[in-house]
Coordinates of C-alpha atoms and ligand atoms in Angstrom, one line a residue:
M1 CA 14.0 1.8 12.4
T2 CA 13.2 4.8 10.1
I3 CA 9.5 5.0 9.1
M4 CA 7.7 7.1 6.5
V5 CA 4.0 7.8 6.8
V6 CA 2.3 9.1 3.6
G7 CA -0.6 11.4 4.4
G8 CA -1.2 14.5 6.5
G9 CA -4.4 14.5 8.6
G10 CA -5.8 13.4 11.9
R11 CA -5.7 9.8 10.9
E12 CA -2.0 10.0 10.2
H13 CA -1.4 11.8 13.5
A14 CA -3.1 8.9 15.3
I15 CA -1.0 6.3 13.5
I16 CA 2.2 8.2 14.2
K17 CA 1.5 8.6 17.9
K18 CA 0.7 4.9 18.2
L19 CA 3.8 3.8 16.2
K20 CA 6.0 5.9 18.5
E21 CA 5.1 3.6 21.4
N22 CA 7.5 1.0 19.9
P23 CA 11.0 1.5 21.2
A24 CA 12.5 0.2 17.9
V25 CA 11.1 3.3 16.1
E26 CA 14.0 5.8 15.8
R27 CA 12.6 8.3 13.3
I28 CA 9.3 9.0 11.7
Y29 CA 8.9 11.2 8.6
C30 CA 5.4 12.3 7.5
L31 CA 4.8 13.4 3.9
P32 CA 3.4 16.0 3.9
G33 CA 2.1 16.0 7.5
N34 CA 0.9 19.2 9.0
G35 CA 1.8 21.8 11.7
G36 CA 0.3 19.7 14.5
I37 CA 1.9 16.4 13.3
A38 CA 5.3 18.2 13.4
A39 CA 5.3 17.8 17.2
D40 CA 5.5 14.0 16.7
A41 CA 7.3 13.5 13.3
E42 CA 9.5 15.2 10.8
C43 CA 7.2 16.7 8.2
V44 CA 8.5 16.8 4.6
P45 CA 6.8 19.0 2.1
I46 CA 6.1 16.3 -0.5
G47 CA 2.4 15.9 -1.6
S48 CA 0.9 12.5 -0.9
T49 CA 0.2 11.8 -4.6
D50 CA 3.6 12.9 -5.9
I51 CA 4.7 9.3 -6.1
P52 CA 8.0 9.8 -8.0
A53 CA 9.0 12.3 -5.2
I54 CA 7.9 10.0 -2.5
V55 CA 10.0 7.1 -4.0
D56 CA 13.0 9.4 -4.4
F57 CA 12.7 10.6 -0.8
A58 CA 12.5 7.0 0.5
K59 CA 15.6 6.0 -1.5
K60 CA 17.7 9.0 -0.4
T61 CA 16.6 8.8 3.2
G62 CA 17.0 5.1 3.7
I63 CA 13.4 4.4 4.8
D64 CA 13.0 1.0 6.4
Y65 CA 9.2 0.8 6.3
A66 CA 6.5 2.9 4.8
V67 CA 2.9 3.3 5.9
V68 CA 0.8 4.6 3.0
A69 CA -2.3 5.8 4.9
Q70 CA -4.2 7.8 2.2
D71 CA -6.6 6.5 -0.4
D72 CA -5.3 8.4 -3.5
P73 CA -1.6 7.2 -3.3
L74 CA -2.8 3.6 -2.6
V75 CA -5.2 3.6 -5.6
M76 CA -2.4 5.1 -7.8
G77 CA 0.1 2.3 -6.9
C78 CA 2.4 4.0 -4.4
V79 CA 3.0 0.7 -2.6
D80 CA 4.0 -1.0 -5.9
E81 CA 6.5 1.7 -6.7
L82 CA 8.0 1.7 -3.2
N83 CA 8.2 -2.2 -3.3
K84 CA 10.1 -1.9 -6.5
I85 CA 13.0 -0.1 -4.7
G86 CA 12.8 -2.6 -1.9
V87 CA 10.9 -0.5 0.7
P88 CA 8.3 -2.7 2.5
C89 CA 5.0 -1.1 3.0
F90 CA 1.8 -1.2 5.1
G91 CA -1.0 -0.9 2.6
P92 CA -2.4 -2.7 -0.4
D93 CA -0.8 -2.7 -3.8
K94 CA -2.7 -1.1 -6.8
K95 CA -4.4 -4.4 -7.8
A96 CA -6.0 -4.7 -4.3
A97 CA -6.6 -1.0 -3.7
I98 CA -9.1 -1.2 -6.6
I99 CA -11.6 -2.4 -4.0
E100 CA -11.9 1.3 -3.0
G101 CA -10.7 2.8 -6.3
S102 CA -13.6 1.5 -8.4
K103 CA -17.2 1.2 -7.2
V104 CA -18.0 -0.9 -10.4
F105 CA -15.3 -3.3 -9.4
S106 CA -16.4 -3.6 -5.8
K107 CA -20.1 -4.0 -6.7
N108 CA -19.4 -6.7 -9.3
F109 CA -17.0 -8.4 -6.9
M110 CA -19.7 -8.5 -4.1
K111 CA -22.3 -9.8 -6.5
K112 CA -19.9 -12.5 -7.9
H113 CA -19.0 -13.7 -4.4
G114 CA -22.5 -13.4 -2.8
I115 CA -21.5 -10.7 -0.3
P116 CA -24.5 -8.8 0.9
T117 CA -24.8 -5.3 -0.5
A118 CA -27.5 -3.0 -2.2
E119 CA -28.9 -4.2 -5.5
Y120 CA -27.4 -2.1 -8.4
E121 CA -27.0 -1.4 -12.1
V122 CA -23.9 -0.1 -13.8
F123 CA -24.0 2.5 -16.7
E124 CA -21.4 3.7 -19.1
D125 CA -23.9 5.7 -21.2
A126 CA -25.6 8.8 -19.8
D127 CA -28.8 8.3 -21.9
R128 CA -29.3 4.8 -20.7
A129 CA -28.7 5.8 -17.1
L130 CA -31.2 8.7 -17.5
E131 CA -33.8 6.3 -19.0
Y132 CA -33.2 4.0 -16.0
V133 CA -33.6 6.6 -13.2
K134 CA -36.9 7.8 -14.8
S135 CA -38.6 4.6 -13.7
C136 CA -36.4 3.1 -10.9
K137 CA -37.4 2.9 -7.3
I138 CA -37.0 6.1 -5.3
P139 CA -35.1 7.0 -3.1
T140 CA -32.0 5.8 -5.0
V141 CA -28.3 6.3 -4.8
V142 CA -26.1 7.4 -7.7
K143 CA -22.3 6.8 -7.3
A144 CA -19.4 7.8 -9.5
D145 CA -17.2 4.8 -10.2
G146 CA -13.8 6.4 -9.4
P147 CA -12.4 8.4 -6.5
A148 CA -14.2 11.7 -5.7
L149 CA -12.8 12.9 -2.4
G150 CA -15.6 11.0 -0.6
K151 CA -18.3 13.1 -2.3
G152 CA -19.1 10.7 -5.2
A153 CA -22.2 9.1 -3.6
L154 CA -25.4 11.1 -4.1
V155 CA -28.4 9.9 -2.1
C156 CA -31.5 11.0 -4.2
M157 CA -34.8 11.4 -2.4
S158 CA -36.7 12.3 -5.5
R159 CA -36.7 11.4 -9.2
E160 CA -35.6 14.9 -10.1
E161 CA -32.6 14.6 -7.8
A162 CA -31.7 11.3 -9.4
V163 CA -31.9 12.8 -12.9
S164 CA -29.7 15.7 -12.0
A165 CA -27.2 13.4 -10.2
V166 CA -26.7 11.4 -13.4
K167 CA -26.4 14.6 -15.4
E168 CA -23.9 16.2 -13.0
I169 CA -21.7 13.1 -12.9
M170 CA -21.9 11.8 -16.4
E171 CA -22.5 14.9 -18.5
D172 CA -21.1 17.8 -16.6
K173 CA -18.2 15.5 -15.3
K174 CA -18.4 16.9 -11.8
F175 CA -15.8 14.3 -10.7
G176 CA -13.9 14.2 -14.0
A177 CA -13.1 10.8 -15.5
S178 CA -14.3 9.2 -12.2
G179 CA -17.8 9.6 -13.5
D180 CA -17.2 7.9 -16.9
K181 CA -19.1 5.0 -15.3
I182 CA -21.7 5.1 -12.6
V183 CA -23.5 2.7 -10.2
V184 CA -27.1 3.3 -9.4
E185 CA -28.1 1.4 -6.4
E186 CA -30.9 0.5 -4.1
F187 CA -31.4 2.8 -1.1
M188 CA -30.8 1.0 2.2
T189 CA -31.8 2.0 5.7
G190 CA -30.3 1.4 9.1
P191 CA -27.5 2.6 11.3
E192 CA -24.0 2.7 9.8
V193 CA -21.0 0.9 11.4
T194 CA -17.4 0.9 10.4
V195 CA -15.2 -2.1 10.9
L196 CA -11.5 -1.6 10.2
S197 CA -9.6 -4.8 9.9
F198 CA -6.0 -5.9 9.7
T199 CA -5.3 -8.4 7.0
D200 CA -2.2 -10.0 5.4
G201 CA -4.2 -11.4 2.5
E202 CA -5.0 -14.6 4.3
T203 CA -5.7 -14.0 8.0
V204 CA -8.1 -11.1 8.9
V205 CA -8.4 -9.5 12.3
P206 CA -11.3 -7.1 12.8
M207 CA -10.6 -4.1 15.0
V208 CA -13.1 -2.7 17.5
S209 CA -16.1 -1.3 15.7
S210 CA -16.9 2.4 15.4
T211 CA -19.4 4.9 14.1
D212 CA -18.8 8.1 12.1
H213 CA -20.9 11.3 12.1
K214 CA -20.7 12.6 8.6
R215 CA -23.2 15.5 8.6
A216 CA -22.0 19.0 9.5
H217 CA -24.6 19.8 12.1
D218 CA -26.4 18.3 15.1
N219 CA -29.1 15.7 14.5
D220 CA -27.4 14.7 11.3
E221 CA -28.4 17.9 9.5
G222 CA -26.4 19.9 7.1
L223 CA -24.0 18.9 4.4
N224 CA -21.9 15.7 4.3
T225 CA -18.3 16.3 5.6
G226 CA -15.2 14.2 6.0
G227 CA -16.5 13.2 9.4
M228 CA -17.4 15.4 12.5
G229 CA -16.8 12.8 15.2
T230 CA -16.7 9.1 16.0
V231 CA -17.3 6.7 18.8
A232 CA -16.0 3.2 19.5
P233 CA -17.2 0.6 20.0
S234 CA -20.5 1.0 18.1
P235 CA -23.5 -0.1 20.1
Y236 CA -25.1 -1.2 16.8
Y237 CA -22.5 -3.8 16.3
T238 CA -24.0 -6.4 18.6
K239 CA -22.5 -9.9 19.0
E240 CA -25.2 -11.2 16.7
V241 CA -24.4 -8.6 14.0
E242 CA -20.7 -9.2 14.5
K243 CA -21.1 -12.9 13.9
E244 CA -23.1 -12.4 10.7
A245 CA -20.7 -9.7 9.4
L246 CA -17.8 -11.9 10.0
E247 CA -19.3 -15.0 8.3
R248 CA -21.0 -13.3 5.4
I249 CA -18.9 -10.3 4.7
I250 CA -15.4 -10.0 6.3
L251 CA -14.0 -13.5 5.9
P252 CA -15.5 -14.0 2.4
T253 CA -14.2 -10.6 1.2
V254 CA -10.6 -11.4 2.2
K255 CA -10.8 -14.9 0.8
A256 CA -12.4 -13.7 -2.5
M257 CA -9.7 -11.0 -3.0
K258 CA -7.1 -13.7 -2.7
A259 CA -8.9 -16.0 -5.1
E260 CA -9.1 -13.1 -7.6
G261 CA -5.3 -12.8 -7.5
R262 CA -5.6 -9.5 -5.5
P263 CA -4.6 -10.5 -2.0
F264 CA -5.3 -7.5 0.2
K265 CA -2.6 -6.5 2.7
G266 CA -3.0 -3.6 5.1
C267 CA -6.2 -2.2 6.6
L268 CA -9.4 -3.1 4.9
Y269 CA -12.3 -0.8 5.9
F270 CA -15.8 -2.3 5.9
G271 CA -18.5 0.4 5.8
L272 CA -21.6 -1.5 6.8
M273 CA -25.3 -0.7 7.1
I274 CA -27.2 -2.7 9.6
T275 CA -30.4 -3.1 7.5
P276 CA -33.6 -4.9 8.6
E277 CA -32.2 -7.9 6.6
G278 CA -28.9 -7.9 8.4
P279 CA -25.5 -6.2 7.7
K280 CA -24.8 -5.1 4.2
V281 CA -21.7 -3.4 2.6
V282 CA -22.1 0.3 1.8
E283 CA -18.5 0.7 0.8
Y284 CA -15.1 -0.8 1.1
N285 CA -12.1 1.4 1.7
C286 CA -8.5 0.3 1.2
R287 CA -7.1 2.1 4.3
F288 CA -7.8 3.3 7.8
G289 CA -10.9 5.6 8.2
D290 CA -10.7 9.2 9.2
P291 CA -11.8 10.0 11.9
E292 CA -12.5 6.3 12.9
T293 CA -8.8 5.7 13.4
Q294 CA -8.7 8.4 16.1
V295 CA -11.0 6.3 18.3
V296 CA -9.9 2.8 17.3
L297 CA -6.1 3.1 17.7
P298 CA -6.2 4.6 21.2
L299 CA -8.1 1.4 22.2
L300 CA -5.5 -0.9 20.7
K301 CA -3.5 -2.5 23.5
S302 CA -1.1 -4.5 21.3
D303 CA 1.9 -3.0 19.4
L304 CA 0.8 -1.3 16.1
L305 CA 4.2 -1.6 14.4
D306 CA 4.4 -5.3 15.1
I307 CA 0.9 -5.8 13.7
M308 CA 1.7 -3.7 10.6
L309 CA 4.9 -5.6 9.9
A310 CA 3.0 -8.9 10.3
T311 CA 0.4 -7.8 7.6
T312 CA 3.3 -7.0 5.3
N313 CA 5.1 -10.3 6.0
G314 CA 2.1 -12.6 6.0
R315 CA 2.5 -13.4 9.7
L316 CA -0.6 -11.8 11.1
K317 CA -1.8 -15.1 12.6
D318 CA 1.3 -15.1 14.9
V319 CA 0.9 -11.6 16.5
P320 CA -1.5 -10.6 19.3
V321 CA -4.1 -8.0 18.3
E322 CA -5.9 -7.0 21.5
F323 CA -8.2 -4.1 22.2
S324 CA -9.1 -2.6 25.6
D325 CA -12.7 -3.1 26.9
G326 CA -13.2 0.6 27.2
A327 CA -14.7 3.2 24.9
A328 CA -13.5 6.2 23.0
C329 CA -15.1 9.3 21.5
C330 CA -13.5 11.8 19.1
V331 CA -15.0 15.2 18.6
I332 CA -13.8 17.1 15.5
M333 CA -13.2 20.8 16.1
A334 CA -13.6 22.5 12.7
S335 CA -13.5 26.0 11.2
D336 CA -17.0 27.5 11.2
G337 CA -18.5 27.3 7.7
Y338 CA -16.8 24.0 6.8
P339 CA -17.5 22.1 4.5
E340 CA -18.2 25.3 2.5
K341 CA -16.4 28.6 3.0
Y342 CA -14.5 29.3 6.2
E343 CA -11.8 31.6 7.6
K344 CA -8.5 30.3 8.8
G345 CA -5.2 31.5 10.2
F346 CA -6.3 31.6 13.9
E347 CA -4.0 30.6 16.7
I348 CA -4.8 27.2 18.4
T349 CA -4.1 26.8 22.1
I350 CA -3.9 23.3 23.5
P351 CA -3.0 22.8 27.2
D352 CA 0.1 20.6 27.6
D353 CA -1.8 17.9 29.5
L354 CA -4.2 17.5 26.5
K355 CA -1.5 17.1 23.8
D356 CA -1.8 13.3 23.9
S357 CA -5.5 13.5 23.3
V358 CA -5.4 15.7 20.2
Y359 CA -4.9 14.6 16.6
V360 CA -4.3 17.5 14.3
A361 CA -5.8 17.6 10.8
G362 CA -5.6 21.1 9.5
A363 CA -3.0 23.4 11.0
K364 CA 0.3 25.0 10.1
L365 CA 3.2 26.3 12.1
E366 CA 4.2 29.9 11.7
D367 CA 6.8 31.6 14.0
E368 CA 6.3 28.6 16.3
K369 CA 2.6 29.3 16.6
L370 CA 0.0 26.7 15.5
L371 CA -2.5 28.3 13.2
T372 CA -5.7 26.8 11.7
S373 CA -5.3 26.0 8.1
G374 CA -8.1 23.7 7.1
G375 CA -11.8 22.9 7.5
R376 CA -11.4 20.1 9.9
V377 CA -8.8 21.4 12.4
L378 CA -8.3 18.8 15.0
G379 CA -9.9 15.8 16.7
V380 CA -10.1 15.6 20.5
V381 CA -10.4 12.1 22.0
G382 CA -11.9 11.1 25.3
R383 CA -11.7 7.7 26.8
G384 CA -13.6 5.9 29.5
E385 CA -14.7 2.5 30.7
S386 CA -18.0 3.1 29.0
L387 CA -19.3 5.1 26.1
P388 CA -21.1 7.8 28.3
E389 CA -17.8 8.3 30.2
A390 CA -15.8 8.6 26.9
V391 CA -18.2 11.1 25.5
K392 CA -18.2 13.2 28.6
A393 CA -14.3 13.1 28.7
A394 CA -14.1 14.2 25.1
Y395 CA -16.4 17.2 25.6
E396 CA -14.6 18.3 28.8
K397 CA -11.4 18.4 26.8
V398 CA -13.0 20.3 23.9
G399 CA -14.0 23.0 26.4
R400 CA -10.3 23.6 27.2
I401 CA -9.1 23.9 23.6
G402 CA -9.6 27.1 21.8
F403 CA -9.1 28.8 18.4
G404 CA -10.9 31.6 16.5
N405 CA -13.9 30.6 14.4
A406 CA -14.1 27.1 16.1
Y407 CA -17.2 25.0 15.4
Y408 CA -18.0 21.5 16.6
R409 CA -21.1 19.2 16.9
R410 CA -22.6 19.0 20.4
D411 CA -24.2 15.6 19.9
I412 CA -21.3 13.2 19.0
G413 CA -22.3 9.8 20.4
K414 CA -25.8 10.9 21.3
K415 CA -27.6 8.4 19.0
A416 CA -25.3 5.7 20.0
L417 CA -26.0 6.4 23.7
S418 CA -29.7 6.1 23.1
A419 CA -29.2 2.9 21.2
L420 CA -27.3 1.6 24.2
K421 CA -30.2 2.5 26.5
E422 CA -32.7 0.7 24.2
R423 CA -30.8 -2.5 24.6
Ligands
AMP501 P1 -20.1 5.9 0.0 O1 -19.3 6.9 -0.6 O2 -20.5 4.8 -0.9 O3 -19.6 5.4 1.3 O4 -21.4 6.6 0.4 C1 -21.4 7.7 1.3 C2 -22.6 7.7 2.2 O5 -23.8 7.7 1.4 C3 -22.7 6.5 3.1 O6 -22.0 6.6 4.3 C4 -24.2 6.4 3.4 O7 -24.6 7.3 4.4 C5 -24.8 6.9 2.1 N1 -25.1 5.8 1.2 C6 -24.3 5.2 0.3 N2 -24.9 4.2 -0.3 C7 -26.2 4.1 0.2 C8 -27.3 3.2 0.0 N3 -27.2 2.2 -0.9 N4 -28.4 3.4 0.7 C9 -28.4 4.4 1.6 N5 -27.4 5.2 1.9 C10 -26.3 5.1 1.2
LIG502 N1 -14.8 8.2 7.7 C1 -15.0 7.8 6.4 C2 -13.7 7.5 5.6 O1 -12.6 7.5 6.1 O2 -13.9 7.2 4.4

């Protein structure tokens, strides 16, 4: 079987490594991939949003199955276009991907179907939004409706911040047309948990829970990033929380998407906040999380390709989806300065015995040398029977990997470990 994966970061690397465990997989192409992924797949220099070129490549190459892993191509309808030429895909069509593509859609959807989330108002007019934030409860959260590279949610701790957030998004068009509409929502508190789930539109199978670390520096200080590390399972996702999330959020979401004529097939990402009133949805994503995937897939015992094909064919209830009882921790090694300015082009050395534990996000190959080429360079995964063991294993590996200008958080999993002790 010849497979094409659309995307080019650590998440895609984790997906590719897992797919390769199935002996039916003969070839994997990654569009565009990166210098690290090149060790596991044939990277093709086609951008992940160049849908005509992706479709053309799939046609010429005889792709049997495509995994569209990134948000932008999914929201733009990459799956619809590939289906038109007869290529089956893992991932939602455009109609279903709107659950991530539009915050206004997802908030109205949750309200309509009684799915717990923060209270909110929608604005299409900057003056009315400014009027509202002059008297609304503070803190508040201002969100651009459309995609904004994960930076479209502004948590405002003061009224001044809320006013400038509305101005930046609606008047200065910081995120372009994505800010034509905004959502202003209630500020929630509590630990955040990610639950990725496989669904074929009817059956839904949640994966092991995980927790991301979004801030750049230790103790959750510094700027928001694409994610500096993850652990799985999340100790905040207790049996009790899991039951409530399943009954009030996960099952109703999949059922309601089907009822709306938007059956969701692929990986549906539930970003939850465990508030004092129970779990509530912070965001939905229409794809695997990055770097959550890097800790979730290593714990998957069942075959990933079989599960993916079953989500596409509507047979998810017939395939086993089993996770190991152990834990995993991923530490992201970044270029110092990320998410702002940073230097790149430094050689990366990874000992051979660690190659299976490393998922590369931002590196290029030059004269057979792997050089840093991005902010987040790679994720290093440690596993263990328990979370403390997994964290220890990850940091031991990090200590053996080197490149110029490397930076990483020293406290990935620390809060989760203290939450474990409290229980
Ligand atoms: P989003 O892009 O919607 O996932 O938001 C990004 C981050 O902003 C989340 O992971 C939360 O940490 C924070 N956030 C978003 N919405 C809220 C909210 N209503 N209350 C508190 N924090 C929020
Ligand atoms: N880790 C957050 C995301 O993938 O959106």
